[in-house]
CSV table of N, CA, C and O and ligand atoms in Angstrom, one decimal:
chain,number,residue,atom,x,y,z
A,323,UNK,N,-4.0,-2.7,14.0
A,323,UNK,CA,-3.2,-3.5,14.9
A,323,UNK,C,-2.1,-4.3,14.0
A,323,UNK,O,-2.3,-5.1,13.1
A,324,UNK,N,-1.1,-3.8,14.6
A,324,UNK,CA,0.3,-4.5,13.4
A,324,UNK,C,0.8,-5.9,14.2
A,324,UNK,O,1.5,-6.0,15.3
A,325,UNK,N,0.3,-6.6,13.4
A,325,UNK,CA,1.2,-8.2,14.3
A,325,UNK,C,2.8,-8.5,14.5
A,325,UNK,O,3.7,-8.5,13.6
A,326,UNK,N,2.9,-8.7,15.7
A,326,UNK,CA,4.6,-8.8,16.0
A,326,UNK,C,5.3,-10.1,15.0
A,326,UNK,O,6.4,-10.6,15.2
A,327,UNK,N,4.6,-10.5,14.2
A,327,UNK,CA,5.2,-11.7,13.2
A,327,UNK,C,3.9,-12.1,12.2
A,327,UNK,O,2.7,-12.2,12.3
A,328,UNK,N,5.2,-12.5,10.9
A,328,UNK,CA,4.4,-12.5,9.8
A,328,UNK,C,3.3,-13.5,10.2
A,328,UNK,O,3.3,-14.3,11.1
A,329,UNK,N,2.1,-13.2,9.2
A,329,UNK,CA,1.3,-14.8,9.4
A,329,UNK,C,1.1,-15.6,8.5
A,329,UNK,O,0.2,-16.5,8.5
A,330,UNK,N,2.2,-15.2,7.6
A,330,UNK,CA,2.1,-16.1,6.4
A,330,UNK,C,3.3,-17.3,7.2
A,330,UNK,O,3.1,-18.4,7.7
A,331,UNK,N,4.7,-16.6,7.2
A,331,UNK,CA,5.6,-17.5,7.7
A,331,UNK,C,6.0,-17.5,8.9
A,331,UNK,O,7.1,-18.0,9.2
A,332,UNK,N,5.2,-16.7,9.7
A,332,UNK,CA,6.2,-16.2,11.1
A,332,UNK,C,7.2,-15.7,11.4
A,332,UNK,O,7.5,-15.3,12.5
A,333,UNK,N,7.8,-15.6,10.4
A,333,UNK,CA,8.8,-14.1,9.9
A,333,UNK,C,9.0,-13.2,11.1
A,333,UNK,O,8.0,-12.8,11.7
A,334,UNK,N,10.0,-12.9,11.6
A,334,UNK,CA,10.3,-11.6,12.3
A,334,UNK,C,10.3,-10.1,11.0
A,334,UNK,O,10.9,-9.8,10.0
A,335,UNK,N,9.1,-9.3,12.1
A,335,UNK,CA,8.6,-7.7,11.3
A,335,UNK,C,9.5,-7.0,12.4
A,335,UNK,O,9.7,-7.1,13.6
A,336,UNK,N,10.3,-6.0,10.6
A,336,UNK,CA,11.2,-4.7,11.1
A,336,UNK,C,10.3,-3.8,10.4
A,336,UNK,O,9.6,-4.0,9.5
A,337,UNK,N,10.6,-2.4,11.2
A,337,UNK,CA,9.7,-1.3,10.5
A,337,UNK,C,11.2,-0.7,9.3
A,337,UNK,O,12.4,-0.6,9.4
A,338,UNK,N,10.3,-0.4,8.4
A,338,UNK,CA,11.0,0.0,7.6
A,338,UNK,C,10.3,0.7,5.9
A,338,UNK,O,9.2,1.2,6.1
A,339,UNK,N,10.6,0.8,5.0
A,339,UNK,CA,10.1,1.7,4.1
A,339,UNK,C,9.8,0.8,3.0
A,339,UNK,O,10.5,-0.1,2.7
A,340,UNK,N,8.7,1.2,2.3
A,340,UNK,CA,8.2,0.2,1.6
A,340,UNK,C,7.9,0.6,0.3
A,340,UNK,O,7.8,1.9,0.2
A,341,UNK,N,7.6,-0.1,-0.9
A,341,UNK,CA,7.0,0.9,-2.2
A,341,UNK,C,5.6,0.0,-2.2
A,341,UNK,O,5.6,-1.1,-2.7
A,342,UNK,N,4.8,0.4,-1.8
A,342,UNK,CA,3.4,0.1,-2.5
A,342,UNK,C,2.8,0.4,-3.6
A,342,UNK,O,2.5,1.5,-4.0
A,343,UNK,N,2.6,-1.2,-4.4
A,343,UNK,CA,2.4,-0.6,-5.5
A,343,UNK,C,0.8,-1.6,-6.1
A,343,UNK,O,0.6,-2.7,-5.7
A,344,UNK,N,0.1,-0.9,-6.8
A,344,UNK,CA,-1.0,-1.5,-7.3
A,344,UNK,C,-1.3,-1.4,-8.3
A,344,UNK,O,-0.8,-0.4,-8.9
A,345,UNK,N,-2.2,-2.2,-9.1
A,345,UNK,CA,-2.0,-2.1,-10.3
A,345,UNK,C,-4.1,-1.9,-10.4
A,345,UNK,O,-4.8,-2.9,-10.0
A,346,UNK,N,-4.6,-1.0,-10.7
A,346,UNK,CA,-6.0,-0.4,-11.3
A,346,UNK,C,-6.1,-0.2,-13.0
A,346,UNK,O,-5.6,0.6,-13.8
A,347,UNK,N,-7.1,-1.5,-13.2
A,347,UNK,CA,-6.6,-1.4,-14.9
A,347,UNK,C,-5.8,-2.1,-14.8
A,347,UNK,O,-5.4,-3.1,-14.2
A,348,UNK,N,-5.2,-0.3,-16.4
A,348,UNK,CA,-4.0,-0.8,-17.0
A,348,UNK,C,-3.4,0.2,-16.3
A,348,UNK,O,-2.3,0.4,-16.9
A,349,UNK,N,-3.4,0.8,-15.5
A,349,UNK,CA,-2.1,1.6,-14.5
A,349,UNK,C,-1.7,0.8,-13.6
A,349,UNK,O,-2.4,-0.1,-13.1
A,350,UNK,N,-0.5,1.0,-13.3
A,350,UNK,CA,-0.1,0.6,-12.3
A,350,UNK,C,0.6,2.0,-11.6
A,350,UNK,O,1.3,2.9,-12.1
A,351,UNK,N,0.0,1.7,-10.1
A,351,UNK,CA,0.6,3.4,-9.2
A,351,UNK,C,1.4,2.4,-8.2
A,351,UNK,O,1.1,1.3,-7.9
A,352,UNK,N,2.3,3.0,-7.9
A,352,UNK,CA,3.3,3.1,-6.9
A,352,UNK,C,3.2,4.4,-6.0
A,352,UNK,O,2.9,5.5,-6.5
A,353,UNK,N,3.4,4.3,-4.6
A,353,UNK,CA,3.5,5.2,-3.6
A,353,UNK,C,5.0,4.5,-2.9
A,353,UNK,O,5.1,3.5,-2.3
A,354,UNK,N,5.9,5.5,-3.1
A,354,UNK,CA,7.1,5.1,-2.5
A,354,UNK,C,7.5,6.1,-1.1
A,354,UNK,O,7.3,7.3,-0.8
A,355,UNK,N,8.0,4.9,-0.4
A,355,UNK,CA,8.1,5.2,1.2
A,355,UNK,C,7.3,4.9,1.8
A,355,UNK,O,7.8,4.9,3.0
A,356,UNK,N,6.3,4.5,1.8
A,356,UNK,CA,5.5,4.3,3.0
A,356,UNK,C,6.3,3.3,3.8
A,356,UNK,O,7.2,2.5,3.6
A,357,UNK,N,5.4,3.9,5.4
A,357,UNK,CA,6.2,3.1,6.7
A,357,UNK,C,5.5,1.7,6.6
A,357,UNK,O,4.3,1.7,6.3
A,358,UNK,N,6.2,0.9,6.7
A,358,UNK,CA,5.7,-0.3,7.4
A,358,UNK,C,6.0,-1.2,7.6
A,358,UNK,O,7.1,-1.5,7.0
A,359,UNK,N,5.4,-2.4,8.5
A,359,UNK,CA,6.3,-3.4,8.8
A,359,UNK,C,6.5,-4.5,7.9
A,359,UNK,O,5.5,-4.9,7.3
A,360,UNK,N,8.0,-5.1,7.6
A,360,UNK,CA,8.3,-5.8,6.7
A,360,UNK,C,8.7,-7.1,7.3
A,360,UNK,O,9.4,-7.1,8.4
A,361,UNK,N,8.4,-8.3,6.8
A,361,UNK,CA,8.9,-9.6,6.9
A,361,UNK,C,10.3,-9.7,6.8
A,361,UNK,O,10.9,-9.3,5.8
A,362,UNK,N,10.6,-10.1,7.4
A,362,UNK,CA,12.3,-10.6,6.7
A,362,UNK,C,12.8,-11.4,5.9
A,362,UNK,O,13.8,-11.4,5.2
A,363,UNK,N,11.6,-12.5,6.1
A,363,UNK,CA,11.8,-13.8,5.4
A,363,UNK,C,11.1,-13.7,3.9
A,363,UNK,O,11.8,-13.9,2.9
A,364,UNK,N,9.4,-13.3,3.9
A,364,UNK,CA,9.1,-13.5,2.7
A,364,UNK,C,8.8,-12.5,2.1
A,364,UNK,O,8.1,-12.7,1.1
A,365,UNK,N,9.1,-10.7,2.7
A,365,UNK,CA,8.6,-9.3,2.3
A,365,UNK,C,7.5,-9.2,2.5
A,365,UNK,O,7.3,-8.0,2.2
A,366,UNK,N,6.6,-9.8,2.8
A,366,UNK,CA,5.1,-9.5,3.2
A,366,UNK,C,5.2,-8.0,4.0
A,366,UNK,O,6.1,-7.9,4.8
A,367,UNK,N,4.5,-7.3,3.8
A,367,UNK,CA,4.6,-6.3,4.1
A,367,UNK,C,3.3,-5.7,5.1
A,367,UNK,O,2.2,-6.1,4.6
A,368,UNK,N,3.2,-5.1,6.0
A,368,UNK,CA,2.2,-5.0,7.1
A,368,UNK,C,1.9,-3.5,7.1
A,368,UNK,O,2.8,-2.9,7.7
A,369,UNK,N,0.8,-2.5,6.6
A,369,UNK,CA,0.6,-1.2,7.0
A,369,UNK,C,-0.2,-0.7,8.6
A,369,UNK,O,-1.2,-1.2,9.1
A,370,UNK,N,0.3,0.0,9.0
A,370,UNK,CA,-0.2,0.7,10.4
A,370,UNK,C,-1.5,1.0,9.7
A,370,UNK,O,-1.7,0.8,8.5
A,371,UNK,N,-2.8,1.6,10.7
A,371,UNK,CA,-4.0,2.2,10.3
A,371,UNK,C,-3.8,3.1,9.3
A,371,UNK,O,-4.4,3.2,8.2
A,372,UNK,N,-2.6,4.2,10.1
A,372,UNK,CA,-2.8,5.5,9.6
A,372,UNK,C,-1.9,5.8,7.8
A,372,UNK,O,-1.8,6.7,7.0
A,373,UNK,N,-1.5,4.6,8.1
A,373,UNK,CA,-0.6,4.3,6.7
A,373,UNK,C,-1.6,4.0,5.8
A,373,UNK,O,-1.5,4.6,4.7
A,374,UNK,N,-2.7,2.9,6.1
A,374,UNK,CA,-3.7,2.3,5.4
A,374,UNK,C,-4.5,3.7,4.6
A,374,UNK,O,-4.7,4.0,3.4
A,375,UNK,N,-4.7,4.3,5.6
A,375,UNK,CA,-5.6,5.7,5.6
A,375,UNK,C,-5.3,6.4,4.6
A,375,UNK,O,-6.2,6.8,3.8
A,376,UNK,N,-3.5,6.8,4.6
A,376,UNK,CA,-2.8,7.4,3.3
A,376,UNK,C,-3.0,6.8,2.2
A,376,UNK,O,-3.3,7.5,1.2
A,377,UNK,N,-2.8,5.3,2.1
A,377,UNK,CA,-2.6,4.9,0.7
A,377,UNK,C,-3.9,5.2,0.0
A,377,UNK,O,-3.7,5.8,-1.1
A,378,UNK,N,-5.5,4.8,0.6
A,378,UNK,CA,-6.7,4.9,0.7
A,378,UNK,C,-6.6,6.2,-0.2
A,378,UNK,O,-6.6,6.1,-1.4
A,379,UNK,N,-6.6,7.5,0.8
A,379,UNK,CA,-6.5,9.1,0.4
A,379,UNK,C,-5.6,8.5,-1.1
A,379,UNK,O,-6.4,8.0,-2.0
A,380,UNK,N,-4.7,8.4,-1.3
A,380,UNK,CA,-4.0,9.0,-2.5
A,380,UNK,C,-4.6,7.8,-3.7
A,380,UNK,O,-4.4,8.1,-4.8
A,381,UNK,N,-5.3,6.6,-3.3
A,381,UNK,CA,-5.8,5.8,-4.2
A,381,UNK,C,-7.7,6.5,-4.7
A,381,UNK,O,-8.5,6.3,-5.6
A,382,UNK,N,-7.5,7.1,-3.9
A,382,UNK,CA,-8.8,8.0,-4.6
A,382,UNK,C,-8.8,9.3,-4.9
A,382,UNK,O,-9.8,9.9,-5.2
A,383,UNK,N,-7.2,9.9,-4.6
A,383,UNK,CA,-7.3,10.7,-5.2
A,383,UNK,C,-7.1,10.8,-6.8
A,383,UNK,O,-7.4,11.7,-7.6
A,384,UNK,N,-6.3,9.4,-7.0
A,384,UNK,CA,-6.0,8.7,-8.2
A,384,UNK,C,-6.9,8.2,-9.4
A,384,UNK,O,-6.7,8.4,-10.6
A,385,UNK,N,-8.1,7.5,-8.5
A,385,UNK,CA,-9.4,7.5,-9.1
A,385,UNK,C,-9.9,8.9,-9.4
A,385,UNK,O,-9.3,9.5,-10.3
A,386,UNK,N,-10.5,9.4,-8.9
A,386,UNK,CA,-11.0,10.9,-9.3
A,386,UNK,C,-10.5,11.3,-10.4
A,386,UNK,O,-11.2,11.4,-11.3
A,387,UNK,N,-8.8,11.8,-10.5
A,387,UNK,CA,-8.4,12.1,-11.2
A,387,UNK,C,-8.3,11.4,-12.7
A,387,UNK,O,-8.3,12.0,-13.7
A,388,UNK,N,-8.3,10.1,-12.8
A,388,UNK,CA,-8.2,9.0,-14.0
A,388,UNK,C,-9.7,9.1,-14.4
A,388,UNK,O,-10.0,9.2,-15.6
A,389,UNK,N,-10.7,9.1,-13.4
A,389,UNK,CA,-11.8,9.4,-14.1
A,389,UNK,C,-12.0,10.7,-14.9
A,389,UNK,O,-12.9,10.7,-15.8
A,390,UNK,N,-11.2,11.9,-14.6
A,390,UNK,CA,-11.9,13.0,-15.4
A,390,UNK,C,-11.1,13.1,-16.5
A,390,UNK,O,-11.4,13.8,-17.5
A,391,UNK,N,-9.7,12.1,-16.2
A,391,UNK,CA,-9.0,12.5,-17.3
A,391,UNK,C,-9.7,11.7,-18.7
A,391,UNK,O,-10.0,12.1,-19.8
A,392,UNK,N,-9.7,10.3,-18.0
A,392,UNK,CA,-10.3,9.4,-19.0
A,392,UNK,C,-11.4,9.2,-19.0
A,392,UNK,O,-11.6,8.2,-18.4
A,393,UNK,N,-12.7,9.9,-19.5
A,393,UNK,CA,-14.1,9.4,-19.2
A,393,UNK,C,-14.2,7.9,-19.5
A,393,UNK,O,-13.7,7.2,-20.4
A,394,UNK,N,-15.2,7.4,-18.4
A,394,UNK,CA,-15.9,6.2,-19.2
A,394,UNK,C,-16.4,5.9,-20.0
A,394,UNK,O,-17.3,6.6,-19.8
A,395,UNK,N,-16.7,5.2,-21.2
A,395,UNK,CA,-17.6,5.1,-22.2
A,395,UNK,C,-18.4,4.8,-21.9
A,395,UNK,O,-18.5,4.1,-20.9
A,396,UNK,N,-19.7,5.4,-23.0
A,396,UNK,CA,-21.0,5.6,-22.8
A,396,UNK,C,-21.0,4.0,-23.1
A,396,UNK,O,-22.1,3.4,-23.1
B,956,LIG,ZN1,6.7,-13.7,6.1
């Protein structure tokens, strides 16, 4: 459920494109484009379900792969 206004500032949300970016560790991943709604006032940024769902999928596809690249130490 995407709220018709920010709730940090009450900001009027436009849909528009976003870079999500996080930082795991010492990586930091970016996924650029994703849809979502944007604040106008303070960029708070708002993901749909199905957006959430994507970032989710590609943040574990991210784990997986950092895990085999970089084992854990014993
Ligand atoms: Zn705001």
């Amino acid at each position: 459920m995407i709220p018709d206004k920010c709730s940090f500032c009450k900001g009027k949300l436009i849909e528009g494109k976003h870079e999500f970016v996080v930082k795991i560790g010492e990586t930091v991943l970016a996924i650029r484009d994703v849809d979502a709604f944007i604040c106008q006032e303070c960029g708070e940024a708002y993901y749909t379900p199905e957006t959430s769902r994507r970032i989710d999928k590609i943040m574990q596809k991210f784990y997986d792969s950092s895990l085999r690249v970089h084992p854990l130490a014993a």
